[in-house]
mmCIF file of C-alpha atoms in Angstrom:
data_model
loop_
_atom_site.group_PDB
_atom_site.id
_atom_site.type_symbol
_atom_site.label_atom_id
_atom_site.label_comp_id
_atom_site.label_asym_id
_atom_site.label_seq_id
_atom_site.Cartn_x
_atom_site.Cartn_y
_atom_site.Cartn_z
ATOM 1 C CA UNK A 1 21.135 -130.642 -45.376
ATOM 2 C CA UNK A 2 24.400 -130.482 -47.237
ATOM 3 C CA UNK A 3 27.619 -130.058 -45.286
ATOM 4 C CA UNK A 4 30.189 -127.337 -45.803
ATOM 5 C CA UNK A 5 33.402 -127.303 -43.810
ATOM 6 C CA UNK A 6 35.927 -124.570 -43.142
ATOM 7 C CA UNK A 7 39.484 -124.775 -41.971
ATOM 8 C CA UNK A 8 40.827 -123.461 -39.725
ATOM 9 C CA UNK A 9 38.024 -122.606 -37.320
ATOM 10 C CA UNK A 10 40.157 -119.905 -35.763
ATOM 11 C CA UNK A 11 43.533 -118.354 -36.467
ATOM 12 C CA UNK A 12 45.716 -115.762 -34.802
ATOM 13 C CA UNK A 13 48.447 -114.152 -36.837
ATOM 14 C CA UNK A 14 50.860 -111.255 -36.732
ATOM 15 C CA UNK A 15 50.269 -108.106 -38.707
ATOM 16 C CA UNK A 16 51.751 -108.334 -42.195
ATOM 17 C CA UNK A 17 51.402 -112.071 -42.614
ATOM 18 C CA UNK A 18 49.032 -113.897 -44.961
ATOM 19 C CA UNK A 19 46.355 -116.314 -43.904
ATOM 20 C CA UNK A 20 44.611 -118.940 -46.026
ATOM 21 C CA UNK A 21 41.123 -120.233 -45.226
ATOM 22 C CA UNK A 22 39.727 -123.324 -46.911
ATOM 23 C CA UNK A 23 36.078 -124.011 -47.677
ATOM 24 C CA UNK A 24 34.923 -127.441 -48.759
ATOM 25 C CA UNK A 25 31.546 -128.827 -49.804
ATOM 26 C CA UNK A 26 31.648 -132.346 -48.413
ATOM 27 C CA UNK A 27 28.733 -134.111 -50.044
ATOM 28 C CA UNK A 28 27.913 -132.153 -53.170
ATOM 29 C CA UNK A 29 29.654 -130.362 -55.969
ATOM 30 C CA UNK A 30 29.439 -126.596 -55.918
ATOM 31 C CA UNK A 31 30.129 -124.622 -59.041
ATOM 32 C CA UNK A 32 29.598 -121.464 -57.030
ATOM 33 C CA UNK A 33 30.841 -120.607 -53.576
ATOM 34 C CA UNK A 34 30.565 -117.373 -51.641
ATOM 35 C CA UNK A 35 32.675 -115.609 -49.033
ATOM 36 C CA UNK A 36 31.176 -113.422 -46.343
ATOM 37 C CA UNK A 37 32.608 -111.365 -43.514
ATOM 38 C CA UNK A 38 30.894 -110.541 -40.268
ATOM 39 C CA UNK A 39 31.990 -107.985 -37.691
ATOM 40 C CA UNK A 40 30.730 -108.131 -34.103
ATOM 41 C CA UNK A 41 27.047 -107.326 -33.707
ATOM 42 C CA UNK A 42 26.645 -106.865 -37.449
ATOM 43 C CA UNK A 43 25.061 -108.928 -40.185
ATOM 44 C CA UNK A 44 26.901 -110.914 -42.820
ATOM 45 C CA UNK A 45 28.412 -108.941 -45.662
ATOM 46 C CA UNK A 46 29.041 -110.642 -48.980
ATOM 47 C CA UNK A 47 32.650 -110.195 -50.064
ATOM 48 C CA UNK A 48 32.861 -112.171 -53.274
ATOM 49 C CA UNK A 49 31.367 -114.866 -55.439
ATOM 50 C CA UNK A 50 33.680 -117.661 -56.461
ATOM 51 C CA UNK A 51 33.025 -119.695 -59.590
ATOM 52 C CA UNK A 52 34.903 -122.887 -60.289
ATOM 53 C CA UNK A 53 37.554 -122.401 -62.918
ATOM 54 C CA UNK A 54 37.127 -118.663 -63.294
ATOM 55 C CA UNK A 55 37.975 -115.439 -61.529
ATOM 56 C CA UNK A 56 35.999 -114.413 -58.504
ATOM 57 C CA UNK A 57 33.557 -111.535 -58.606
ATOM 58 C CA UNK A 58 34.111 -109.073 -55.792
ATOM 59 C CA UNK A 59 31.523 -106.843 -54.176
ATOM 60 C CA UNK A 60 32.012 -103.118 -54.279
ATOM 61 C CA UNK A 61 34.580 -101.939 -51.777
ATOM 62 C CA UNK A 62 36.303 -105.305 -51.365
ATOM 63 C CA UNK A 63 39.966 -105.246 -52.391
ATOM 64 C CA UNK A 64 40.593 -108.149 -54.725
ATOM 65 C CA UNK A 65 44.367 -107.921 -54.273
ATOM 66 C CA UNK A 66 44.000 -108.214 -50.537
ATOM 67 C CA UNK A 67 41.448 -111.003 -50.476
ATOM 68 C CA UNK A 68 42.600 -113.611 -52.965
ATOM 69 C CA UNK A 69 40.043 -116.237 -53.869
ATOM 70 C CA UNK A 70 40.741 -119.473 -55.670
ATOM 71 C CA UNK A 71 38.094 -122.012 -56.660
ATOM 72 C CA UNK A 72 40.195 -124.740 -58.183
ATOM 73 C CA UNK A 73 37.717 -127.606 -57.910
ATOM 74 C CA UNK A 74 34.006 -128.230 -57.496
ATOM 75 C CA UNK A 75 34.456 -128.883 -53.790
ATOM 76 C CA UNK A 76 37.128 -126.441 -52.694
ATOM 77 C CA UNK A 77 37.460 -122.677 -52.534
ATOM 78 C CA UNK A 78 40.156 -120.791 -50.661
ATOM 79 C CA UNK A 79 40.342 -117.253 -49.335
ATOM 80 C CA UNK A 80 43.764 -115.788 -48.652
ATOM 81 C CA UNK A 81 43.968 -112.612 -46.630
ATOM 82 C CA UNK A 82 47.240 -111.059 -47.733
ATOM 83 C CA UNK A 83 49.314 -108.775 -45.515
ATOM 84 C CA UNK A 84 46.718 -108.959 -42.805
ATOM 85 C CA UNK A 85 46.230 -106.028 -40.440
ATOM 86 C CA UNK A 86 44.244 -105.706 -37.222
ATOM 87 C CA UNK A 87 41.294 -104.177 -39.097
ATOM 88 C CA UNK A 88 41.002 -107.458 -41.035
ATOM 89 C CA UNK A 89 40.145 -109.261 -37.829
ATOM 90 C CA UNK A 90 36.683 -110.653 -38.352
ATOM 91 C CA UNK A 91 34.533 -113.753 -38.708
ATOM 92 C CA UNK A 92 34.861 -115.142 -42.233
ATOM 93 C CA UNK A 93 32.156 -117.468 -43.489
ATOM 94 C CA UNK A 94 31.917 -119.361 -46.742
ATOM 95 C CA UNK A 95 28.920 -120.919 -48.403
ATOM 96 C CA UNK A 96 28.390 -123.315 -51.261
ATOM 97 C CA UNK A 97 25.428 -123.441 -53.561
ATOM 98 C CA UNK A 98 23.858 -126.757 -54.478
ATOM 99 C CA UNK A 99 21.842 -127.419 -57.654
ATOM 100 C CA UNK A 100 18.442 -126.504 -56.073
ATOM 101 C CA UNK A 101 19.897 -123.790 -55.606
ATOM 102 C CA UNK A 102 20.251 -123.497 -51.879
ATOM 103 C CA UNK A 103 23.288 -122.035 -50.143
ATOM 104 C CA UNK A 104 24.774 -123.986 -47.277
ATOM 105 C CA UNK A 105 27.187 -122.265 -44.962
ATOM 106 C CA UNK A 106 30.359 -123.326 -43.290
ATOM 107 C CA UNK A 107 30.917 -122.916 -39.552
ATOM 108 C CA UNK A 108 33.080 -119.835 -40.020
ATOM 109 C CA UNK A 109 36.688 -118.896 -39.313
ATOM 110 C CA UNK A 110 37.578 -116.416 -36.593
ATOM 111 C CA UNK A 111 40.605 -114.380 -37.680
ATOM 112 C CA UNK A 112 42.492 -112.288 -35.163
ATOM 113 C CA UNK A 113 45.385 -110.163 -36.399
ATOM 114 C CA UNK A 114 47.732 -108.883 -33.714
ATOM 115 C CA UNK B 1 16.870 -106.456 -55.011
ATOM 116 C CA UNK B 2 13.650 -107.130 -53.192
ATOM 117 C CA UNK B 3 14.075 -106.067 -49.594
ATOM 118 C CA UNK B 4 12.625 -107.635 -46.499
ATOM 119 C CA UNK B 5 11.402 -106.148 -43.252
ATOM 120 C CA UNK B 6 11.547 -108.103 -40.008
ATOM 121 C CA UNK B 7 10.975 -107.088 -36.395
ATOM 122 C CA UNK B 8 14.331 -106.581 -34.671
ATOM 123 C CA UNK B 9 13.566 -108.907 -31.798
ATOM 124 C CA UNK B 10 10.990 -111.156 -30.237
ATOM 125 C CA UNK B 11 10.675 -113.424 -27.240
ATOM 126 C CA UNK B 12 8.838 -116.700 -27.069
ATOM 127 C CA UNK B 13 8.203 -119.312 -24.438
ATOM 128 C CA UNK B 14 9.842 -122.688 -24.543
ATOM 129 C CA UNK B 15 7.464 -125.328 -25.883
ATOM 130 C CA UNK B 16 5.211 -122.825 -27.607
ATOM 131 C CA UNK B 17 5.047 -122.066 -31.309
ATOM 132 C CA UNK B 18 7.134 -119.143 -32.502
ATOM 133 C CA UNK B 19 5.724 -117.149 -35.414
ATOM 134 C CA UNK B 20 8.281 -114.961 -37.177
ATOM 135 C CA UNK B 21 6.878 -112.432 -39.656
ATOM 136 C CA UNK B 22 8.580 -111.038 -42.728
ATOM 137 C CA UNK B 23 7.411 -108.424 -45.211
ATOM 138 C CA UNK B 24 8.671 -108.500 -48.782
ATOM 139 C CA UNK B 25 6.234 -106.311 -50.671
ATOM 140 C CA UNK B 26 8.507 -105.774 -53.702
ATOM 141 C CA UNK B 27 9.163 -109.450 -54.359
ATOM 142 C CA UNK B 28 9.161 -110.484 -58.002
ATOM 143 C CA UNK B 29 7.243 -113.424 -59.390
ATOM 144 C CA UNK B 30 10.232 -115.708 -59.748
ATOM 145 C CA UNK B 31 11.949 -114.870 -56.467
ATOM 146 C CA UNK B 32 12.002 -117.329 -53.620
ATOM 147 C CA UNK B 33 11.760 -116.595 -49.915
ATOM 148 C CA UNK B 34 14.541 -118.234 -47.915
ATOM 149 C CA UNK B 35 14.925 -118.452 -44.172
ATOM 150 C CA UNK B 36 18.196 -118.963 -42.354
ATOM 151 C CA UNK B 37 19.190 -118.679 -38.740
ATOM 152 C CA UNK B 38 22.488 -117.933 -37.077
ATOM 153 C CA UNK B 39 23.291 -119.129 -33.621
ATOM 154 C CA UNK B 40 25.966 -117.076 -31.901
ATOM 155 C CA UNK B 41 29.447 -117.505 -33.387
ATOM 156 C CA UNK B 42 28.334 -120.069 -35.954
ATOM 157 C CA UNK B 43 27.667 -119.988 -39.682
ATOM 158 C CA UNK B 44 24.066 -119.504 -40.819
ATOM 159 C CA UNK B 45 21.892 -122.590 -40.951
ATOM 160 C CA UNK B 46 19.422 -123.157 -43.765
ATOM 161 C CA UNK B 47 15.864 -123.618 -42.501
ATOM 162 C CA UNK B 48 13.391 -123.605 -45.356
ATOM 163 C CA UNK B 49 12.431 -121.859 -48.572
ATOM 164 C CA UNK B 50 9.352 -121.402 -50.731
ATOM 165 C CA UNK B 51 7.957 -119.713 -53.810
ATOM 166 C CA UNK B 52 4.150 -119.646 -53.590
ATOM 167 C CA UNK B 53 2.949 -122.642 -51.664
ATOM 168 C CA UNK B 54 3.283 -123.237 -47.971
ATOM 169 C CA UNK B 55 6.175 -125.485 -47.090
ATOM 170 C CA UNK B 56 6.988 -127.711 -44.135
ATOM 171 C CA UNK B 57 10.052 -129.661 -43.147
ATOM 172 C CA UNK B 58 11.446 -131.174 -39.978
ATOM 173 C CA UNK B 59 12.559 -127.791 -38.688
ATOM 174 C CA UNK B 60 9.756 -125.389 -39.497
ATOM 175 C CA UNK B 61 6.787 -124.355 -41.601
ATOM 176 C CA UNK B 62 6.704 -121.474 -44.037
ATOM 177 C CA UNK B 63 3.430 -119.711 -44.746
ATOM 178 C CA UNK B 64 3.432 -117.363 -47.741
ATOM 179 C CA UNK B 65 0.484 -115.061 -48.328
ATOM 180 C CA UNK B 66 -1.397 -115.374 -51.591
ATOM 181 C CA UNK B 67 -0.080 -112.041 -52.854
ATOM 182 C CA UNK B 68 3.424 -113.137 -51.769
ATOM 183 C CA UNK B 69 4.055 -109.814 -50.080
ATOM 184 C CA UNK B 70 4.678 -111.375 -46.700
ATOM 185 C CA UNK B 71 5.476 -114.668 -45.071
ATOM 186 C CA UNK B 72 5.651 -116.259 -41.640
ATOM 187 C CA UNK B 73 8.147 -118.782 -40.382
ATOM 188 C CA UNK B 74 6.686 -121.063 -37.744
ATOM 189 C CA UNK B 75 8.790 -122.998 -35.278
ATOM 190 C CA UNK B 76 6.173 -125.400 -33.926
ATOM 191 C CA UNK B 77 7.673 -126.136 -30.507
ATOM 192 C CA UNK B 78 10.417 -123.696 -29.642
ATOM 193 C CA UNK B 79 13.317 -124.911 -27.520
ATOM 194 C CA UNK B 80 16.123 -123.005 -25.854
ATOM 195 C CA UNK B 81 18.396 -124.124 -28.687
ATOM 196 C CA UNK B 82 16.248 -122.178 -31.144
ATOM 197 C CA UNK B 83 17.557 -118.912 -29.698
ATOM 198 C CA UNK B 84 19.248 -117.265 -32.689
ATOM 199 C CA UNK B 85 19.056 -114.501 -35.259
ATOM 200 C CA UNK B 86 16.580 -115.434 -37.977
ATOM 201 C CA UNK B 87 16.984 -114.039 -41.466
ATOM 202 C CA UNK B 88 14.278 -113.794 -44.091
ATOM 203 C CA UNK B 89 15.860 -113.341 -47.519
ATOM 204 C CA UNK B 90 14.427 -112.876 -50.965
ATOM 205 C CA UNK B 91 16.659 -114.847 -53.251
ATOM 206 C CA UNK B 92 17.799 -112.718 -56.139
ATOM 207 C CA UNK B 93 20.518 -113.186 -58.747
ATOM 208 C CA UNK B 94 21.983 -116.159 -56.911
ATOM 209 C CA UNK B 95 23.350 -113.995 -54.120
ATOM 210 C CA UNK B 96 21.981 -114.045 -50.611
ATOM 211 C CA UNK B 97 21.971 -110.611 -49.042
ATOM 212 C CA UNK B 98 21.516 -110.582 -45.293
ATOM 213 C CA UNK B 99 19.633 -107.876 -43.466
ATOM 214 C CA UNK B 100 19.548 -107.365 -39.720
ATOM 215 C CA UNK B 101 17.168 -110.278 -39.093
ATOM 216 C CA UNK B 102 15.078 -110.970 -36.003
ATOM 217 C CA UNK B 103 16.788 -111.878 -32.769
ATOM 218 C CA UNK B 104 14.640 -114.588 -31.243
ATOM 219 C CA UNK B 105 15.076 -115.405 -27.598
ATOM 220 C CA UNK B 106 13.380 -118.512 -26.294
ATOM 221 C CA UNK B 107 12.763 -118.345 -22.558
ATOM 222 C CA UNK B 108 12.173 -121.225 -20.195
#
């Protein structure tokens, strides 16, 4: 299957700082990427849909000013958690959709905000 | 969105086939059934998908009933590494929505 990478795999930051997470589709071009969040013992929750060259579409209840998404190329989308707080600590997972369309997921980024 | 119903958990013996059921009685004619699995602390892994016909790949087989209201994912020879949460998803509007899935534990 297609490969999607995420960087970093884990990050620890202080409250109030911003954190950027990168998502790359390594062997295919993805016009659409997705960002999910997963809390312990819960299922994945879709946060937003990212389309190359346009603004992201956020799910209800997700603050677009807090979770900034940029999809500047067909292989790269970034999620920036601005002014992070302990309640933002979670497992963030991206996915990229290939032409089939099938979504392939990255390995996830564990964010811990102190 | 068409919803799916899966058993919350199931055990299976290593080396035996694991049959994972999924009900999707409200599925529309152009909606696909996708299966993913998530091993602890990793991103979901794509397994297989289908529309009407049964499908098979190197990981699993997907059996879809003729009325398309249910399906079964078959892992032919389960190994300990197949222990994971398995998600059956009806693909709608280009967004995958994850339910609770089935926690599959493969025991030696």
